[in-house]
Coordinates of C-alpha atoms in Angstrom, one line a residue:
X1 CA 48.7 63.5 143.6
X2 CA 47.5 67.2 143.6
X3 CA 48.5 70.3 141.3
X4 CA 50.2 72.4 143.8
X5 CA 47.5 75.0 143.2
X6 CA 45.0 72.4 144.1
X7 CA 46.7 71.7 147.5
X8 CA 46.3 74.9 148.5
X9 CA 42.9 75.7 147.6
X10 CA 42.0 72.1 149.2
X11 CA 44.0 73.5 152.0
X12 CA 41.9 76.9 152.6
X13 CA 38.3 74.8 151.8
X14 CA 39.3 72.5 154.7
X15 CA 40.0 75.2 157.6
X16 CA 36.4 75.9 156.3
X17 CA 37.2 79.8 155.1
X18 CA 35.9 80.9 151.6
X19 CA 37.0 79.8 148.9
X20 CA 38.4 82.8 147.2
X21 CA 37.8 82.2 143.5
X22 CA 35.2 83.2 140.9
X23 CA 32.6 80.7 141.1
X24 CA 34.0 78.8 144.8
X25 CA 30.4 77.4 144.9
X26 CA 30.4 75.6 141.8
X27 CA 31.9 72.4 142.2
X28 CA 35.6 71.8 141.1
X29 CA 36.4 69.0 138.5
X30 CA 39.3 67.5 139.7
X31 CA 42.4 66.0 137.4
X32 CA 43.9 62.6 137.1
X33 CA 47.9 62.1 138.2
X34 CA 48.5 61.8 134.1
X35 CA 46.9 65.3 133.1
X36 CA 48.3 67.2 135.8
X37 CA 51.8 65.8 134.4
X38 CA 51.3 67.0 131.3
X39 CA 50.0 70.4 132.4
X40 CA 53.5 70.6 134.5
X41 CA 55.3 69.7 131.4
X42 CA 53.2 72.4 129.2
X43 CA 53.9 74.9 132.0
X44 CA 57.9 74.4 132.1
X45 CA 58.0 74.5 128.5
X46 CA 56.7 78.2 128.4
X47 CA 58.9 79.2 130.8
X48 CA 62.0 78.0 129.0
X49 CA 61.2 79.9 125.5
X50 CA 59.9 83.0 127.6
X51 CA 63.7 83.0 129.2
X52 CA 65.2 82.3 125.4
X53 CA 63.9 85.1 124.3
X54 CA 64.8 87.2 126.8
X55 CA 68.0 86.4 127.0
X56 CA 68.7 86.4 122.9
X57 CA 66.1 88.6 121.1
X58 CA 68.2 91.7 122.0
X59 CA 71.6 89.9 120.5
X60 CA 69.2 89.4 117.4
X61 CA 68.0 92.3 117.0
X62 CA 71.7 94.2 117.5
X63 CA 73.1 92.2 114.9
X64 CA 69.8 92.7 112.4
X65 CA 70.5 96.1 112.5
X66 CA 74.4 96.3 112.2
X67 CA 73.9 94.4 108.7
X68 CA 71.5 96.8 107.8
X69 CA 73.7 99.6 108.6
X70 CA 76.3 97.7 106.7
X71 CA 74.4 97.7 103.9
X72 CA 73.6 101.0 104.0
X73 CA 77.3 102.3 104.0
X74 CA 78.3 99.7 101.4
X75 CA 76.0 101.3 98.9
X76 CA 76.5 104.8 100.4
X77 CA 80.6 104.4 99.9
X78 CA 79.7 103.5 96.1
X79 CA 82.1 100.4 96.5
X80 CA 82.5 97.9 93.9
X81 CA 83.8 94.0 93.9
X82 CA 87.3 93.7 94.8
X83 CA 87.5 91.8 91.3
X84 CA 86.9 94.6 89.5
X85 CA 89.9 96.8 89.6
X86 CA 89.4 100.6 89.5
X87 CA 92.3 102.7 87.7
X88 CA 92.1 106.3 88.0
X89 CA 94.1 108.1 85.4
X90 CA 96.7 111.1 86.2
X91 CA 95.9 114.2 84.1
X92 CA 97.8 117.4 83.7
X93 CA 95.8 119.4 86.0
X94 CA 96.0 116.2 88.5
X95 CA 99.4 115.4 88.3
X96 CA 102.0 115.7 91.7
X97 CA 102.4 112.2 93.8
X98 CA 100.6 110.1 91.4
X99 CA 103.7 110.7 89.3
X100 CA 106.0 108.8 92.1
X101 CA 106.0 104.9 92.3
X102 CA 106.5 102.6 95.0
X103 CA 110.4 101.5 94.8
X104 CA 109.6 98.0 95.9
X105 CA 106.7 97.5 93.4
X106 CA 109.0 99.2 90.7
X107 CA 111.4 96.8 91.4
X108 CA 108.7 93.8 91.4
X109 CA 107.3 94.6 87.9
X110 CA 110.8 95.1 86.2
X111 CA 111.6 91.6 85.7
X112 CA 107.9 91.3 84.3
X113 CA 108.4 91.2 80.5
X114 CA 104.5 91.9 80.1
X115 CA 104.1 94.6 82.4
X116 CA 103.3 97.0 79.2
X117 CA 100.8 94.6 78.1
X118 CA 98.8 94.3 81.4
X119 CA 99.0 98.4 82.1
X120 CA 97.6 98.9 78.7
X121 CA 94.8 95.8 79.0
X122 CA 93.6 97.6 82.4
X123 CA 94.0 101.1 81.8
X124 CA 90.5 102.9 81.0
X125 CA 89.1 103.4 77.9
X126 CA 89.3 107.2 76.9
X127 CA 88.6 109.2 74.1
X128 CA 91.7 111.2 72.1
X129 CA 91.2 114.6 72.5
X130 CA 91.0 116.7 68.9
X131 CA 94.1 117.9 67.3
X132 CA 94.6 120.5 64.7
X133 CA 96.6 117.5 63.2
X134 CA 92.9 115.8 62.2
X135 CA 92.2 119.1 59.7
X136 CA 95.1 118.4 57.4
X137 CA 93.5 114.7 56.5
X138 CA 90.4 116.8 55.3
X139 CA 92.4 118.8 53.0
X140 CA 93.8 121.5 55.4
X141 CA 97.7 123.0 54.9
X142 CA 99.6 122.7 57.9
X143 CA 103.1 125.0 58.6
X144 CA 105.4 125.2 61.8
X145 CA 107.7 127.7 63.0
X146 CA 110.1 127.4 66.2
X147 CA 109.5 130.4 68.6
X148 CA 113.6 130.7 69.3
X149 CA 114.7 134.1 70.3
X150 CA 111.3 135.9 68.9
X151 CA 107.8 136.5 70.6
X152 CA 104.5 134.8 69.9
X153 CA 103.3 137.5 68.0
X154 CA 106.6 137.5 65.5
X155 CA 106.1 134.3 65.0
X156 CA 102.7 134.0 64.3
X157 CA 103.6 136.9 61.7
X158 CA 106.3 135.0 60.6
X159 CA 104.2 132.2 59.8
X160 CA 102.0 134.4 57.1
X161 CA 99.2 135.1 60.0
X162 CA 97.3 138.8 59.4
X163 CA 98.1 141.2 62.2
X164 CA 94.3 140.9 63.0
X165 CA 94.1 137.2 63.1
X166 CA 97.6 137.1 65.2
X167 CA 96.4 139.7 68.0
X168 CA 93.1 137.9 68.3
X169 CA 94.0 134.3 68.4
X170 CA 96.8 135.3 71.1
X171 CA 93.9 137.6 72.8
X172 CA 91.6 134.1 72.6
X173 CA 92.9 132.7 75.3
X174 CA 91.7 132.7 78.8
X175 CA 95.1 132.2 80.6
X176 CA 98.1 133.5 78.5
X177 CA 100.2 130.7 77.5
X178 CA 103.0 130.3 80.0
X179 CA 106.3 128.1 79.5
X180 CA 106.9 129.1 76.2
X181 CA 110.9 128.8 75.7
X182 CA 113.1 128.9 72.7
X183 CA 112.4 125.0 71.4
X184 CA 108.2 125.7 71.8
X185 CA 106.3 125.1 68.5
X186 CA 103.5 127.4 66.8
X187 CA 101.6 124.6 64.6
X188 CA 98.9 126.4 62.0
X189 CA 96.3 124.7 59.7
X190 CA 95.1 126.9 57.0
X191 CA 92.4 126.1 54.6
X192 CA 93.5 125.2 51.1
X193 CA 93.1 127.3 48.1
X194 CA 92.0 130.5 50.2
X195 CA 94.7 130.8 52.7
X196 CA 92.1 131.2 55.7
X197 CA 93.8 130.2 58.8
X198 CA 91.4 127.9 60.5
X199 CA 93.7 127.3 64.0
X200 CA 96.0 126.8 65.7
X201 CA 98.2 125.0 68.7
X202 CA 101.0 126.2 70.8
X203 CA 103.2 123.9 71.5
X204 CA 105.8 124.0 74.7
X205 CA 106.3 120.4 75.7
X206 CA 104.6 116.9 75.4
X207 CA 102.1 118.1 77.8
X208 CA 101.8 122.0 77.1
X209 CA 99.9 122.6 74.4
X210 CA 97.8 125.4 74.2
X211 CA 94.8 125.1 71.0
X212 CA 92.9 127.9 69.0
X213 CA 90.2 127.2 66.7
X214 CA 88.0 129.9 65.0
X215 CA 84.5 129.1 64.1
X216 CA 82.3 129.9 61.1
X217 CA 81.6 133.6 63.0
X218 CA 85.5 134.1 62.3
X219 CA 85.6 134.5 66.6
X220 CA 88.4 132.5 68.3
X221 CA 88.3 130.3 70.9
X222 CA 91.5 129.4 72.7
X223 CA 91.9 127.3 76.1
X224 CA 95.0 124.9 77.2
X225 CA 94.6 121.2 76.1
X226 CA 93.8 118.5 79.3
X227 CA 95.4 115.8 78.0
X228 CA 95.6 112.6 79.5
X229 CA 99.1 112.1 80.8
X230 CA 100.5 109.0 82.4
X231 CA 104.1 108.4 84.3
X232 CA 105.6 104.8 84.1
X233 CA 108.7 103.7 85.7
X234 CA 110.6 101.5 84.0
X235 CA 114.2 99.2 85.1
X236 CA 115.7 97.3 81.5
X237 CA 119.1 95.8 81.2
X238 CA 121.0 97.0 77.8
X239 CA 123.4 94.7 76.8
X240 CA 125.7 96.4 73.8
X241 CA 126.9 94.3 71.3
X242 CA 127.7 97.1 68.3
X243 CA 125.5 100.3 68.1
X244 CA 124.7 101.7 71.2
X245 CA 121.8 103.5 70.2
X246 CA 120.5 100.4 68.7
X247 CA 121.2 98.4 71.8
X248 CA 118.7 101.1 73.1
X249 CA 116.1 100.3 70.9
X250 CA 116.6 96.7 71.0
X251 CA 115.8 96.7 74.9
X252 CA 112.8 98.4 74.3
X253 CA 113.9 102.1 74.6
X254 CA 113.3 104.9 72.7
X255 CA 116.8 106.2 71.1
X256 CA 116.2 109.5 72.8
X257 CA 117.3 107.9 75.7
X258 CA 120.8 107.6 74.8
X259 CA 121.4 111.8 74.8
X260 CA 120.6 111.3 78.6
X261 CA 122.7 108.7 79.4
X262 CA 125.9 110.4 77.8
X263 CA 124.9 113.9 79.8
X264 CA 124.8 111.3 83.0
X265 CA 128.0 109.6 82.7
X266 CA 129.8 112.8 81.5
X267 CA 132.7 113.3 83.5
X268 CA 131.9 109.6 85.3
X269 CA 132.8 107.7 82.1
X270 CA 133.3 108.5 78.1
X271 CA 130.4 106.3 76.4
X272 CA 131.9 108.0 73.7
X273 CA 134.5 105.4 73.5
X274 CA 132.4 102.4 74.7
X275 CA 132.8 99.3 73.1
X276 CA 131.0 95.7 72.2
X277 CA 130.8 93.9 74.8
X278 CA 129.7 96.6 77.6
X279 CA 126.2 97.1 79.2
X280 CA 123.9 99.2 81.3
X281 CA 121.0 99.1 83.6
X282 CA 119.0 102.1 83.2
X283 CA 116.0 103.2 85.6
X284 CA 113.5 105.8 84.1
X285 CA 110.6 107.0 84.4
X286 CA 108.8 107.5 80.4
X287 CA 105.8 110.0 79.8
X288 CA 102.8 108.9 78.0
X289 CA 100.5 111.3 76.3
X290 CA 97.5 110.4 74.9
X291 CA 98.1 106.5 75.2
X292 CA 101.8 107.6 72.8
X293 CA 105.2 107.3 74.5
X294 CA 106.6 111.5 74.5
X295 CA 109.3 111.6 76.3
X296 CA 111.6 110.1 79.2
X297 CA 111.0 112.8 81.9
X298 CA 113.5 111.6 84.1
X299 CA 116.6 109.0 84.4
X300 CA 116.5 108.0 88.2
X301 CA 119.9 105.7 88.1
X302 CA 122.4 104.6 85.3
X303 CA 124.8 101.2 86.2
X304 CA 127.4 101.1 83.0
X305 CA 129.6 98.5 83.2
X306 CA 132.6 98.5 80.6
X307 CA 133.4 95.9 78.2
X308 CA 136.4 93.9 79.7
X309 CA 137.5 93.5 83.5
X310 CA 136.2 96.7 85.1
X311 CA 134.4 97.9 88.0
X312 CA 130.8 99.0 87.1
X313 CA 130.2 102.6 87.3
X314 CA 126.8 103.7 88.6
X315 CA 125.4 107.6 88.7
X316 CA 122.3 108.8 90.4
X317 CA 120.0 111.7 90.0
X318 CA 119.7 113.9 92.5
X319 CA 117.9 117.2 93.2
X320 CA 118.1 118.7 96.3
X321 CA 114.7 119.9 98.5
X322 CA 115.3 123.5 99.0
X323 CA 115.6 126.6 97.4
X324 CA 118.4 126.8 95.9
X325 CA 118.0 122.9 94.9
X326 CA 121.5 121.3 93.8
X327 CA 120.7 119.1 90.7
X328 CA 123.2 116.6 89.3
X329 CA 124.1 113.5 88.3
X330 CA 126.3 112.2 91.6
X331 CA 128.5 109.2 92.2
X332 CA 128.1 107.3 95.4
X333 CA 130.7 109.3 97.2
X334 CA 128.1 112.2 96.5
X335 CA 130.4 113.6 93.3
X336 CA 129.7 115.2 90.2
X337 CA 132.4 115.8 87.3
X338 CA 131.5 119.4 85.2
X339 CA 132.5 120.4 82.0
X340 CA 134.2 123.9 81.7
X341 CA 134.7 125.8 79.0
X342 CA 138.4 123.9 78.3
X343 CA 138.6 120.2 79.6
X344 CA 140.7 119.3 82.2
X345 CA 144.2 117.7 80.8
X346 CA 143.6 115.0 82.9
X347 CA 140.4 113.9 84.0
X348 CA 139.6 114.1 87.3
X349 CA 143.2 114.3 89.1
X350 CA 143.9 115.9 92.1
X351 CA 145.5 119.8 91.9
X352 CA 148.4 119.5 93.9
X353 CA 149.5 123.3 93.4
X354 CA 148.2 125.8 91.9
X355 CA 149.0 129.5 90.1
X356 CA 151.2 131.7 92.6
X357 CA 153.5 134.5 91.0
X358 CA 155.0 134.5 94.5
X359 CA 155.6 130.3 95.3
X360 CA 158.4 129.0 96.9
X361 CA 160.1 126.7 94.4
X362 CA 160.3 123.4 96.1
X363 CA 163.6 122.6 94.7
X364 CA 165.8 126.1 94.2
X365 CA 164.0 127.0 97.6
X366 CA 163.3 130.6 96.5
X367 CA 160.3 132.5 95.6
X368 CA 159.8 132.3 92.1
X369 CA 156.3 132.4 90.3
X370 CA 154.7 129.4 89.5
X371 CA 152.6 130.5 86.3
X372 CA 150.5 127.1 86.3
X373 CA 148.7 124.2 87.8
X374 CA 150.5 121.4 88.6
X375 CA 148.5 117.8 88.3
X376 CA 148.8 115.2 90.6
X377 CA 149.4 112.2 88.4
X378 CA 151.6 108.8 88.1
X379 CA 154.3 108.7 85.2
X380 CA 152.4 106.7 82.2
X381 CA 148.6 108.8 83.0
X382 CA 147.1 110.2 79.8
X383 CA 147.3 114.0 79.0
X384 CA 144.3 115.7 76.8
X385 CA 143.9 118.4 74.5
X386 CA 141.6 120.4 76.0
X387 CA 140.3 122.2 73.4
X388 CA 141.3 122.2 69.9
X389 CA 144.1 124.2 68.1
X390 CA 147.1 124.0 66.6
X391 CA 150.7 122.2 68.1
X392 CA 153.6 124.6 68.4
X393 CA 156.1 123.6 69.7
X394 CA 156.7 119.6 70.4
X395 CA 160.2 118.9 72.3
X396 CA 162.7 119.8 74.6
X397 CA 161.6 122.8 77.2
X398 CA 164.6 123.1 79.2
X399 CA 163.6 122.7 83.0
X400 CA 159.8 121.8 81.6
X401 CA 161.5 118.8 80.3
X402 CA 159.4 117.4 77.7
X403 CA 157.1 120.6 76.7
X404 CA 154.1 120.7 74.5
X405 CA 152.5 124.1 73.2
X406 CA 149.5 124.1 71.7
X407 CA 147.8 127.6 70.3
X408 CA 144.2 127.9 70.5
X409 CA 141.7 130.7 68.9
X410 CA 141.7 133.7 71.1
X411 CA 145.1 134.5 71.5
X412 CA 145.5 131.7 74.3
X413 CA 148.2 129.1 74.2
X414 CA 148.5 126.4 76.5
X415 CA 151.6 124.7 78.1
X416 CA 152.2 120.5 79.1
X417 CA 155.1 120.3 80.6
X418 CA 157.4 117.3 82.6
X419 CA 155.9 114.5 79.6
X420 CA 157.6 111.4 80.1
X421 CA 156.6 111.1 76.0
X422 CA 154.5 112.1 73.5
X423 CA 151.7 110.9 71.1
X424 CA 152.2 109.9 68.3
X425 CA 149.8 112.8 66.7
X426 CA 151.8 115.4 68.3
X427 CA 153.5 116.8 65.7
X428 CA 154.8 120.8 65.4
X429 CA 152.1 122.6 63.1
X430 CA 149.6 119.4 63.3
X431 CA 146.0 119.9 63.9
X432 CA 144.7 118.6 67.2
X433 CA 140.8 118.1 68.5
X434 CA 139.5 118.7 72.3
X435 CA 140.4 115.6 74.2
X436 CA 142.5 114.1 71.7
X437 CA 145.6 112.2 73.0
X438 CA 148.9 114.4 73.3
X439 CA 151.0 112.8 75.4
X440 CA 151.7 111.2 79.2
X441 CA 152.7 112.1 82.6
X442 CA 156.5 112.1 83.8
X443 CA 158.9 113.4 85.7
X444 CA 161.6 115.1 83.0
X445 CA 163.3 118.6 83.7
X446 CA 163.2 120.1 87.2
X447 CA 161.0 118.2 89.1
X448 CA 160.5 116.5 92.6
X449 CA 158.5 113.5 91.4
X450 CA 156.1 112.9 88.2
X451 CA 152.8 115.3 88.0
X452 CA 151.8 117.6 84.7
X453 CA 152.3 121.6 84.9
X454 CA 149.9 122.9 83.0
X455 CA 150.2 126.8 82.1
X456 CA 147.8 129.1 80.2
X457 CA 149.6 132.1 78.1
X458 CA 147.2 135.0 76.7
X459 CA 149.6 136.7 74.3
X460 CA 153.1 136.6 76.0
X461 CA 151.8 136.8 79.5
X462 CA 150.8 134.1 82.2
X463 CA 147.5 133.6 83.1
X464 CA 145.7 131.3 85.9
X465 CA 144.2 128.7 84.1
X466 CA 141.4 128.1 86.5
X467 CA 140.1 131.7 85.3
X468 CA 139.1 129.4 82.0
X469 CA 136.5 127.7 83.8
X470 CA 138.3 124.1 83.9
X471 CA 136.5 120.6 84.7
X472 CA 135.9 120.4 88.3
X473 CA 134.3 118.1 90.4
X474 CA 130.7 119.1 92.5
X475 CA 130.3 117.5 96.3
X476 CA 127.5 117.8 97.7
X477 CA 126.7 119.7 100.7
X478 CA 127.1 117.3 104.2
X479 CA 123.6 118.9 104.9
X480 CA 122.1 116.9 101.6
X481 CA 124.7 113.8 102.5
X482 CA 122.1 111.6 104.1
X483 CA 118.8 112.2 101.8
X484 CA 121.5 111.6 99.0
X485 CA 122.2 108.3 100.8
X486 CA 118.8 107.2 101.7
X487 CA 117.8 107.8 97.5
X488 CA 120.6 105.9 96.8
X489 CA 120.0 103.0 98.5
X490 CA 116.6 102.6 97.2
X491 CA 117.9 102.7 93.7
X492 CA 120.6 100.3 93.9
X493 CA 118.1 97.8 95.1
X494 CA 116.1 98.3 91.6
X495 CA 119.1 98.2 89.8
X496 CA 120.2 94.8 91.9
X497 CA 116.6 93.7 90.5
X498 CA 117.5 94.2 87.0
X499 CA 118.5 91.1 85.4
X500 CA 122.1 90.8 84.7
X501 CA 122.7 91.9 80.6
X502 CA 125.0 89.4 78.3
X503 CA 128.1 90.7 79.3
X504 CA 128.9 90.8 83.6
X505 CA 131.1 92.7 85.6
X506 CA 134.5 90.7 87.4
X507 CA 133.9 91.8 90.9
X508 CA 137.0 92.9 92.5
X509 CA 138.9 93.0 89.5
X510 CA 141.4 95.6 89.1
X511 CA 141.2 98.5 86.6
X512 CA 144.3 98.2 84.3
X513 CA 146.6 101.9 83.9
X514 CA 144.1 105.1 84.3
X515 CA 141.0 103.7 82.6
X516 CA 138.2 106.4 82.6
X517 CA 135.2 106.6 85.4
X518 CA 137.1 104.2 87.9
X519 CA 135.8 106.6 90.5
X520 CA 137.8 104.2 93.3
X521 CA 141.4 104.8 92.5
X522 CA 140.7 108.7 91.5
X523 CA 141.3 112.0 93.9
X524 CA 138.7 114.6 93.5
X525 CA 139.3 118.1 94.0
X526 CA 136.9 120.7 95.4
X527 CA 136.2 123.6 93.6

């Protein structure tokens, strides 16, 4: 059998024509069946990897240089292994939404009892920046003054510094120091035995400090500290068995905390008279200077729930985007109790009439002046002093029924009138303290149904007491209703992650009589 090739130039040599290749004359070795086999077999064989690599070189090739361009942008990017965490710290000058945590990983790491531990293991290693402080270990005197009402330059004066060394340590800085309120600090080091004043530090908050140092050439050189700030939110249970401000501290809290809280729940609930047995959940976010704890710089949410069968009272921070920001502690009707300069009689009640020298009188049904504010109230409801003095008269007032008078400094006396009884303590020419117990709500004398008249006299004439700036109640604007709502929400679910404390509330229990803060059974009056 014949190579195909063969066949065809066997063909053309037999139709006698020329044989067209090189050397035709020369005589042409001819194969056996078995090598032109294996020549067919060598043949196909080429042809197969030629087609491979057609057909997959330029795949090969594509992917060869996408994982060199990988590379490329790996090292380019500077990334690192995902095992090897990066944490980049928040600085003063760097500070804004680092500051702000995600609620639901806030909520995650509050039940984690090491979650200090594990920030402070990963956080980077950094070196303190110098303090004045590290002068008086050498020997240096150190001194502080409290700016108050007086300049910078008054106090620096006041604190023994030369007019010269005053006017060019304040003249040392590139950017006057700004923030500087009545509580700032003026901290100076002298040297000891001569007096010299060596420097100085400025002092406006936990994060404000401005530093001046003079050198051996007696020149002073002044700039603003960069120190390394850090904001951690934090969500602890406080369960109070006997000192609250130990309870703080107990939960891991700095006491300063507890200043906050009261300014929180004041008007919501009186912490003042909390007792054992009570609790809190607090959320907060702390400041960290310097790897130190400074300061709380805000309390986001406060749940206190009473010792006893109460309802749990929670208050939320709020400030408003705009601005004229409103900025508040609200409830979750969007209310927020103020203190005036005298308390209310009765927290929170509803005014249900108020000064009028012309009112009809609801029961002789002729205009006669109503010289006072009548308190909507149910017979039994506490009545406060509120503000200290002296009791006049305790007794009988006619168609005031029951009548207390109590003279205050200032020439102002106030009037309770319609008492279903008094206090104890309310005695004619006794001492009495703001928001000390005087009496309760009735109905005696001329009356339509039980409520407190409450009247204001400045010498012998009536005035309206809502010109004394009395408690009122804030509600905010319909406008800030739903960002209010949407805040809210977030932070009830951190404090639903808190971990109940020792003591838990009775859902659905009823308050007993007119407990304070049971913001459900209360009207609110708007200002």
């Amino acid at each position: 059998m014949l190579h195909p090739k063969q066949k065809v130039i066997s063909s053309a040599m037999s139709e006698g024509g020329d044989d067209p290749r090189p050397g035709a004359d020369e005589t042409v070795p001819t194969r056996s069946p078995e090598e032109s086999a294996v020549a067919v077999v060598s043949e196909t064989a080429t042809d197969a990897r030629r087609r491979w690599l057609y057909a997959y070189f330029p795949w090969v090739l594509w992917s060869l240089i996408a994982m060199a361009a990988a590379i490329l942008l790996f090292v380019w990017a500077g990334q690192v292994p995902a095992e090897v965490p990066i944490i980049v710290p928040t600085t003063v000058a760097e500070g804004g939404a680092a500051d702000r945590f995600d609620a639901a990983a806030d909520a995650d790491a509050a039940d984690s009892p090491d979650r200090d531990a594990v920030a402070e293991a990963s956080a980077p290693k950094r070196d303190l920046v110098w303090r004045i402080a590290s002068l008086v270990a050498e020997g240096a005197v150190s001194s502080e003054a409290t700016v108050g009402k007086k300049t910078l330059l008054a106090t620096l004066r006041g604190l023994g510094a030369s007019p010269a060394d005053s006017q060019q340590l304040l003249s040392s800085f590139a950017e006057k120091p700004s923030k500087i309120g009545p509580k700032a600090v003026v901290n100076f080091v002298k040297e000891k035995g001569t007096g010299r004043l060596l420097a100085a530090e400025i002092v406006s908050g936990p994060s404000e400090v401005w530093q001046s140092v003079r050198d051996s050439s007696n020149a002073w050189t002044g700039k603003k500290i960069d120190l390394f700030v850090e904001h951690r939110k934090i969500a602890r249970a406080v369960a109070v068995a006997g000192d609250f401000r130990g309870a703080l501290v107990d939960a891991g809290f700095d006491d300063r905390l507890g200043t906050m809280i009261d300014e929180a729940l004041d008007g919501h609930a009186d912490i003042a008279k909390l007792r054992p047995g009570c609790s809190f959940k607090i959320v907060a976010t702390e400041e960290i200077v310097e790897g130190a704890f400074a300061r709380y710089s805000e309390l986001h949410a406060v749940e206190y729930q009473p010792a006893g069968r109460h309802k749990p009272i929670r208050v939320y921070h709020y400030t408003s985007n705009n601005k004229k920001p409103v900025v508040g502690y609200f409830n979750a009707k969007g209310e927020d109790p103020y203190r005036g300069k005298f308390r209310a009689p009765i927290p929170l009640a509803r005014v249900a009439s108020r000064f009028n020298p012309r009112r009809m009188h609801p029961v002789l049904h002729v205009v006669m002046p109503h010289n006072g504010i009548d308190f909507a109230a149910s017979t039994g409801t506490p009545i406060y002093a509120p503000a200290s003095g002296t009791f006049g008269s305790v007794g009988d007032g006619g168609a005031c029924g029951n009548m207390i008078q109590i003279e205050h400094p200032g020439g102002l006396t106030s009037i309770y009138c319609h008492l279903s009884r008094f206090a104890p303590s309310s005695r004619s020419g006794a001492h009495v303290e703001e928001r000390q117990l005087i009496g309760y709500v009735g109905q005696t004398g001329r009356v339509t149904g039980p409520h407190l008249h409450f009247g204001i006299k400045r010498g012998d004439r009536f005035i309206d007491p809502a010109t004394l700036k009395l408690d009122g109640v804030r509600v905010l604007p319909k406008a800030r209703k739903g960002e209010f709502d949407e805040m809210r929400a977030r932070l009830d679910r951190e404090l639903d992650s808190i971990a109940q404390g020792a003591h838990g509330s009775a859902e659905g229990e009823e308050d007993g009589g007119a407990e304070e803060g049971d913001a459900g059974d209360v009207i609110y009056e708007t200002p």
